[in-house]
Amino acid sequence: MRLMILDGNSIVNRAFYGVRLLSTRDGLYTNAIFGFLNILQKLTGEENPDALCVAFDRKAPTFRHQAYEGYKAKRHAMPEELAVQMPVLKDVLDAMNIPRYELDGWEADDLLGTVSRKCEAAGWDCVIVTGDKDALQLVTEHTTVNLVTTRMGQTTVKQMTPETFVETYGFEPIKIIDLKGLWGDTSDQIPGVKGIGEKTAMGLIQQYGTITEIYEQFDTLELKPAVRKKLDEGREQAELSYDLSRIRCDAPIDFAPEDAICKQYNREALYQLFLKLEFNKFIERYGLSTAQEVQAESMEEVTCRAELVEDPARLEQLLELWQKAEWVSVLTLPTLDGVAVDGAEDGEDDVGAVVLQSHVGAEAYQRFLQVLFSDRIKKVTHQVKELMGALLAEGLSTDGFLFDTALGAYLLSPTDGSYALDRLSVSWLNFQLPEQSLYMGADAFAPLGDSTQAMATMLRYTATVGALYEKMAPKLEELGLMELFQTVELPLCPVLAEMEQAGFLVDRKALAAFGELLSEGIDASRQQIYDLAGEEFNINSTKQLGEILFDKLELPAYKKTKRGYSTNAEVLEKLRWQHPIVEQVLEYRQLTKLKSTYVDGLTKVMGPDCRIHTSFQNTVTATGRLSSTEPNLQNIPVRTPLGAEMRKMFIAEPGNVLVDADYSQIELRLLAHIAQDSVMLEGFRTGADIHTMTAAQVFGVPEELVTKQMRSSAKAVNFGIVYGISEFSLAKDIGVTRAEAKDYMDRYFATYVGVRAYQKQIVEQAKADGYVSTLMGRRREMPELKDANRNKRAFGERVALNMPIQGTAADIMKLAMIRVQQRLKSEGLKGRLVLQVHDELIVACPEAEGEAVARILEEEMERVVSLDVKLEAEAHVGHSWADAH
């Protein structure tokens, strides 16, 4: 039989510092508990113990503190963010029926020792799990120590047996006490012998044995005079340190190995705790609530007020009720042939109804959709943009939507990454929804005699939308986010849905011809590589390419991994001028990427109408920027001649044109406004070329002597400052030494003193407030600024510098999109937005509207907000994206 005991404080500390700060919707920190449970699951999965328990320290002083006043005297207090998690972790362990041991006056180490020796006495093996090497003294033939290390969320475990210990240290495990007696332990403030370091202490123990043996033979030992003097003067400290380091194995705890035999969890208690902690994955992992269990609860709760509408007359009654309601919550099936509505008052109870086209007939159902999705009924839903796209495809209105719970959740926590309804129900409402597939499947309602479960599930989801709205709306108001929601995020959804519906026309023949041209280039590049290598090989194989470059051609290998030589872009760029084969490999990679990602990729997703219908993601980036997927049209390359050719493939229909407008240096203009830097403000107001102006300051030359290269470097500095660039990164970007990059940045900040002051102020404010925000109030929480990891804190500081600027630019662009689309419609023009790429908007319109649309784009983009610096936008007209850009 085998028992595993965890050093609770040691493991939870490693979990806390190894996992970024996480918190629930209510602000309870959870990262230490989350990390602890992950480590626990990993270890139990690997060891499969028969029994399991945990030992914790208590705050009360121990006999070691009484013996030596300095013991752990300089230990920092437990961070408050960790302290608040400790009682909850213990509740979780109790719910898991894992015994825990703690005792006033004794440390967890002593409990580990006591448990291990009691296990051995009972004929059990013991596995001690800790991150503290003090426990290594407990290693015996029947007790192993698993040393845990957690870094960046990744846990590694090193198992120490008597054999592995001797291989590492060169002496028996019990002598770790002697090692600490001589060397001491700075983390516990155990003094050791003054002047004796680890290397000397290790040698003494390996050669002479224990402290007792060293001092018994002291006069006869062959020691260096300095070492002898230190040992002689430090004998008392050595004996004290030995005593402080020795783990006591006789703690008075009531323990028997059988007490810790693994038991069934208290499923209900654990489920409720995981709900409180918003540990959705652990709920699934531990199988705490099966779909069937939750379905039964859902049906009991929902079907008592639910109905499946089959009478068109009843449907009309419900429509009248819903028109009188303040709002209703709505969800639809993906095919739009089924709708669930919840929230209309009927006496004292709400009415939850499912309406299926197959039950009420096509004519009545169409009439129902037209009324429901008009502005006569106010609605809340989840993922409204996707619903609007489905409505537009059926020629229906997208009016009357008050709220989208996915958008609301995104604004309130923009770094969560997922805003699925079942996840939000746990984090906001503290309950788990049944599997969505119960009603979202294609045949969910097919068995008409058994549709109750599917209907109940769909209504449970619909009611959840309403409950989330009632929770989220006040929170948005409290945080000053409701105006952003109502004036930007929600009104943008129909604009995006219309853009997705319209798509972007592609010249299929030109794209195919471009693909053939690329194929020819790929073949030619491949052959040149073979010729330069003197043999054929798989260019796409990192291993084979590395062997050619570094073994055969003997180029310098800058980076090597466990799998062999690295041939990534960074390495190849360093080698570009050392052999012509490197240039060819880089060109080959560029050509193959263009071919596979853009030519082949776009061909696959092109519709029969030769249009690309991308999907705009509005709940992905923490800054508020839109992203584009399936395919990503925001990533069409433009900097290389071949990449720019791609834009020629995107065209307007015959008789139509594309109008492309983009902002000029919007982020720098926002930096000038937000930082209130007088020099930068004056530069923009007078129409100066900000990059030339910066170059003159950085390089100390008159503006008329600024070269193209100087301006390019200054441009990198300007935009790098916005992103909180480091000296190292700037040096790498513009090809100068780190000292030169530092000099450039010093000169930059000497000129733009307001920018430097702003950067210091925004980071300090973010640390104090815990978040940063844009001019329009968009927020991003900044837990990284409190992280124990220095790299994470540095990342947080860069985010604090950048987010207010990039986020404000995103807000402005979104508002401009809304204004442009509204004005095109209000002036009766046929032109409509078809694409947005960061600072760029593209409208497709009849040729006759080209000039008017260009004017509208410039006016609306420039007037969308009032700043101390004028926003500038410039529009161009052409028959292709390349012509108009």
Short mmCIF file of N, CA and C in Angstrom, two decimals, residues 45 52-53 68 77 81 83 108 144 170 249 284 332 353 497 533 557 575 638 647 804 859:
data_model
loop_
_atom_site.label_atom_id
_atom_site.label_comp_id
_atom_site.label_asym_id
_atom_site.label_seq_id
_atom_site.Cartn_x
_atom_site.Cartn_y
_atom_site.Cartn_z
N GLY A 45 -2.47 11.10 -10.81
CA GLY A 45 -2.56 10.33 -12.05
C GLY A 45 -1.31 9.52 -12.30
N LEU A 52 -4.25 9.38 0.48
CA LEU A 52 -3.83 10.74 0.14
C LEU A 52 -4.16 11.68 1.28
N CYS A 53 -3.22 12.57 1.62
CA CYS A 53 -3.49 13.58 2.64
C CYS A 53 -2.59 14.79 2.40
N TYR A 68 15.56 29.76 18.36
CA TYR A 68 16.40 30.73 17.64
C TYR A 68 15.52 31.88 17.15
N ALA A 77 5.53 38.20 4.57
CA ALA A 77 4.18 37.71 4.88
C ALA A 77 3.54 37.17 3.62
N GLU A 81 -3.34 38.20 -1.83
CA GLU A 81 -4.00 37.50 -2.93
C GLU A 81 -3.94 35.98 -2.75
N ALA A 83 -3.43 34.62 0.55
CA ALA A 83 -4.04 34.35 1.86
C ALA A 83 -5.54 34.12 1.76
N ALA A 108 4.75 22.00 8.93
CA ALA A 108 4.27 20.96 8.01
C ALA A 108 5.35 19.92 7.77
N THR A 144 9.86 8.10 -0.60
CA THR A 144 10.45 8.90 -1.68
C THR A 144 9.92 10.32 -1.57
N GLY A 170 26.13 12.66 -3.35
CA GLY A 170 27.33 11.94 -2.96
C GLY A 170 27.35 11.49 -1.53
N CYS A 249 10.10 13.70 13.68
CA CYS A 249 9.16 12.68 13.18
C CYS A 249 8.27 12.13 14.29
N GLU A 284 -16.18 19.46 -15.31
CA GLU A 284 -16.22 18.42 -16.34
C GLU A 284 -15.23 17.30 -16.01
N THR A 332 -32.31 31.34 -31.13
CA THR A 332 -32.83 30.63 -32.30
C THR A 332 -31.99 29.39 -32.57
N ALA A 353 -41.79 30.12 -24.45
CA ALA A 353 -42.40 29.44 -25.59
C ALA A 353 -41.37 29.09 -26.64
N ALA A 497 -22.54 42.46 -39.64
CA ALA A 497 -23.36 41.41 -40.26
C ALA A 497 -23.60 41.70 -41.74
N ALA A 533 22.88 23.65 -52.69
CA ALA A 533 23.17 22.63 -51.67
C ALA A 533 23.96 21.47 -52.23
N ALA A 557 25.58 28.14 -36.39
CA ALA A 557 24.28 27.74 -35.83
C ALA A 557 23.99 28.62 -34.61
N LEU A 575 21.58 34.97 -41.07
CA LEU A 575 22.47 34.29 -42.00
C LEU A 575 22.30 34.76 -43.44
N VAL A 638 1.15 43.35 -47.81
CA VAL A 638 1.25 44.50 -48.72
C VAL A 638 2.68 45.00 -48.88
N ARG A 647 -3.72 42.17 -53.50
CA ARG A 647 -4.81 43.14 -53.44
C ARG A 647 -5.42 43.41 -54.81
N PRO A 804 -4.48 52.05 -23.86
CA PRO A 804 -5.30 53.26 -24.01
C PRO A 804 -5.23 53.87 -25.41
N GLU A 859 -14.98 62.61 -44.41
CA GLU A 859 -15.68 63.48 -43.44
C GLU A 859 -16.04 62.72 -42.17
#
